[in-house]
Amino acid sequence: MIKRFLIYLIIISGAIITLLPFIWMLTTALKTSGEVYLMPPRFLPADPQWQNFLIIQEQVPIIRYLFNSTIVALSVTIGTLITSILAAFAFTYIKFWGRDILFVIFLSTMMVPGEILMIPNFVTLAQLNWLNRYQALIVPWLIGVFAIFLLKQQFLSIPIELYESAKIDGCKDFMFLWKILVPLSKPALVSIALLKIIYNWNAFLWPLLVTNTPEMRTLPVGLASFMTEAGSNYELLMAYSTIIILPIIIVYIVAQKEIIKGVSSNQGIKG
Amino acid sequence: MNRNKTISSFLNGVLYLTPALIILITFRIYPIIKSFTMSFYTSYNYFTNEVYEYGLDNFRYIFSDPEFFRALQNTLVIVLGVVPMSIIISIFIAYFLNKNIKFSALFRGIYFMPFVTSAAAIAVVWRWLYNSRFGLINYFISILNLDPIGWLIDPNWALISLIILTIWRSLGFNIIILLVGMQNINKSYIEAAKIDGANEGKLFMKIILPLLSPTILFLVLLNTIDAFKIFSEVYTLFNKRPGPLNSALTMVYYIYDKFSHQYAYGVASAAALVLFIIILLVTLIQSKFAKRKVHYR
């Protein structure tokens, strides 16, 4: 009985420690600048200051940042799904010379951390004259080797007879892929899409490198530059952080099962 | 006929692969090679992509730069501070969550939350929590009648602050993977051990931990690689500086700084190559170790 109590105690305290920064972020975001510096701190704002969220827009174009982040996250996700579905199809259904070696080459690029690639990629984009444009934020990320791997596994679990009989019925490869494989693989595609959206919404180092004007910043990069403007106005910084974090938390609450399933399939391989 | 079929299926395969291949070659494979050669560029115009001189100067530079060694040392401290601690805590929490706890799914969901949130944004939140005069953490410390800690302004504490934040962020992922590992353990092993009279501690040490060892080893590798690459948290936690007196300078921060502020492309590439080799070595050691030590799968 005591043991059971201890287990609950540990799990609940751990959960509180996990949640506390989020709660503190939200309550600080709604305080007045005076309330922020009360000692001992006041946990809940006396009068919630919703206008804090509007004050940010007066100092930095946060709506534009929000737009950029959304465009980038969605374009990368959709683009990656397309390239991955096509590639996984080729790797599963089409037999051609060099296929298996090519697949190994694909997989082995996962070993190389993105941080190593950023300097040459920056140079490539500079030469293409793509720096500080949406292409720079989107195009280099339009591939998901892990997504291809997952989709290949998924396609392999679908009986090959389905493909053969579709062929006999005169169904072209692309129609088979679009009308049969994609609908059958919806759960895997949803998991991949969600992870891509989260990853790209949160991306920081790359957008920091390739954007240099306020119009092109994404939300996290904008936060870093807003830190100078906001100074010690922590209620504004917390309001800004909330704008970055809250949408993803909402996505997470709605699609928790799919997200956790996607992450669990990370077992053994990471992308 | 047969040859035609081979050629057409080859073309068909390549057709479907083209979009992925173009991106892979341009933004993954070419830069791997380029990154390697760039570290030997000693005189270079990145705008025209013209190289005037090759040599080993970039490596001479980083290996005689105290800041590089500081970055290397800090990064190793972060790895050693984060990885064992995070995995041990995660094993216990996952083990408890796996024990018919009420609201287990809810707790799992809460623990995972930091993983989905922006590292840069949550580090700003921690910056506020760590504030030495008005931060929540020092307020709790003052309740215990202890002296306030200069979490982010004291060079002796800066790395510890970063390590705590990183552990907090990493728990959720580890717990999820460990839970999957625990649920895959064949129940009959545990039943058999119970019948043989094993108590809970023994069951945990002798059955559950050894059976989990592949999962744990896998997590050690992933956590180590992630800790080696830490950057965003440093950048916003210390307000665009690598900590007071560079006390939280990490490898990636060093690369970023050389590249983005000092335009030293060759030096940054050389440092990136060193980082890559370290990560590669860690991966190779892990896979050797996995083959030798891990008997179960």
mmCIF file with all atom_site columns, C-alpha atoms in Angstrom, chain A residues 20 24 27-28 31 34-46, chain B residues 128-129 131 133-143:
data_model
loop_
_atom_site.group_PDB
_atom_site.id
_atom_site.type_symbol
_atom_site.label_atom_id
_atom_site.label_alt_id
_atom_site.label_comp_id
_atom_site.label_asym_id
_atom_site.label_entity_id
_atom_site.label_seq_id
_atom_site.pdbx_PDB_ins_code
_atom_site.Cartn_x
_atom_site.Cartn_y
_atom_site.Cartn_z
_atom_site.occupancy
_atom_site.B_iso_or_equiv
_atom_site.pdbx_formal_charge
_atom_site.auth_seq_id
_atom_site.auth_comp_id
_atom_site.auth_asym_id
_atom_site.auth_atom_id
_atom_site.pdbx_PDB_model_num
ATOM 1  C CA . LEU A 1 20  ? 5.113  23.660 -14.517 1.00 0.00 ? 20  LEU A CA 1
ATOM 2  C CA . TRP A 1 24  ? 4.190  29.398 -15.725 1.00 0.00 ? 24  TRP A CA 1
ATOM 3  C CA . THR A 1 27  ? 0.172  32.690 -16.454 1.00 0.00 ? 27  THR A CA 1
ATOM 4  C CA . THR A 1 28  ? 3.144  35.041 -16.960 1.00 0.00 ? 28  THR A CA 1
ATOM 5  C CA . LYS A 1 31  ? 0.301  39.347 -16.231 1.00 0.00 ? 31  LYS A CA 1
ATOM 6  C CA . GLY A 1 34  ? 4.493  45.035 -12.743 1.00 0.00 ? 34  GLY A CA 1
ATOM 7  C CA . GLU A 1 35  ? 2.973  41.739 -11.646 1.00 0.00 ? 35  GLU A CA 1
ATOM 8  C CA . VAL A 1 36  ? 5.758  39.788 -13.336 1.00 0.00 ? 36  VAL A CA 1
ATOM 9  C CA . TYR A 1 37  ? 8.281  41.105 -10.855 1.00 0.00 ? 37  TYR A CA 1
ATOM 10 C CA . LEU A 1 38  ? 6.317  40.528 -7.654  1.00 0.00 ? 38  LEU A CA 1
ATOM 11 C CA . MET A 1 39  ? 8.211  38.642 -4.972  1.00 0.00 ? 39  MET A CA 1
ATOM 12 C CA . PRO A 1 40  ? 6.868  36.290 -3.704  1.00 0.00 ? 40  PRO A CA 1
ATOM 13 C CA . PRO A 1 41  ? 5.401  35.625 -7.168  1.00 0.00 ? 41  PRO A CA 1
ATOM 14 C CA . ARG A 1 42  ? 1.677  35.744 -7.724  1.00 0.00 ? 42  ARG A CA 1
ATOM 15 C CA . PHE A 1 43  ? 0.678  32.492 -9.415  1.00 0.00 ? 43  PHE A CA 1
ATOM 16 C CA . LEU A 1 44  ? -2.393 33.720 -11.242 1.00 0.00 ? 44  LEU A CA 1
ATOM 17 C CA . PRO A 1 45  ? -2.712 37.186 -12.763 1.00 0.00 ? 45  PRO A CA 1
ATOM 18 C CA . ALA A 1 46  ? -5.158 39.412 -10.869 1.00 0.00 ? 46  ALA A CA 1
ATOM 19 C CA . TRP B 2 128 ? 12.490 33.163 -17.087 1.00 0.00 ? 128 TRP B CA 1
ATOM 20 C CA . LEU B 2 129 ? 12.284 30.291 -14.570 1.00 0.00 ? 129 LEU B CA 1
ATOM 21 C CA . ASN B 2 131 ? 15.986 34.361 -13.526 1.00 0.00 ? 131 ASN B CA 1
ATOM 22 C CA . ARG B 2 133 ? 16.055 37.604 -8.828  1.00 0.00 ? 133 ARG B CA 1
ATOM 23 C CA . PHE B 2 134 ? 12.489 36.995 -9.946  1.00 0.00 ? 134 PHE B CA 1
ATOM 24 C CA . GLY B 2 135 ? 12.599 33.440 -11.268 1.00 0.00 ? 135 GLY B CA 1
ATOM 25 C CA . LEU B 2 136 ? 10.330 30.725 -9.939  1.00 0.00 ? 136 LEU B CA 1
ATOM 26 C CA . ILE B 2 137 ? 13.192 28.323 -9.237  1.00 0.00 ? 137 ILE B CA 1
ATOM 27 C CA . ASN B 2 138 ? 15.094 30.726 -7.011  1.00 0.00 ? 138 ASN B CA 1
ATOM 28 C CA . TYR B 2 139 ? 11.804 31.543 -5.291  1.00 0.00 ? 139 TYR B CA 1
ATOM 29 C CA . PHE B 2 140 ? 11.405 27.852 -4.356  1.00 0.00 ? 140 PHE B CA 1
ATOM 30 C CA . ILE B 2 141 ? 15.024 27.850 -3.224  1.00 0.00 ? 141 ILE B CA 1
ATOM 31 C CA . SER B 2 142 ? 14.399 30.886 -1.048  1.00 0.00 ? 142 SER B CA 1
ATOM 32 C CA . ILE B 2 143 ? 11.472 29.069 0.618   1.00 0.00 ? 143 ILE B CA 1
#
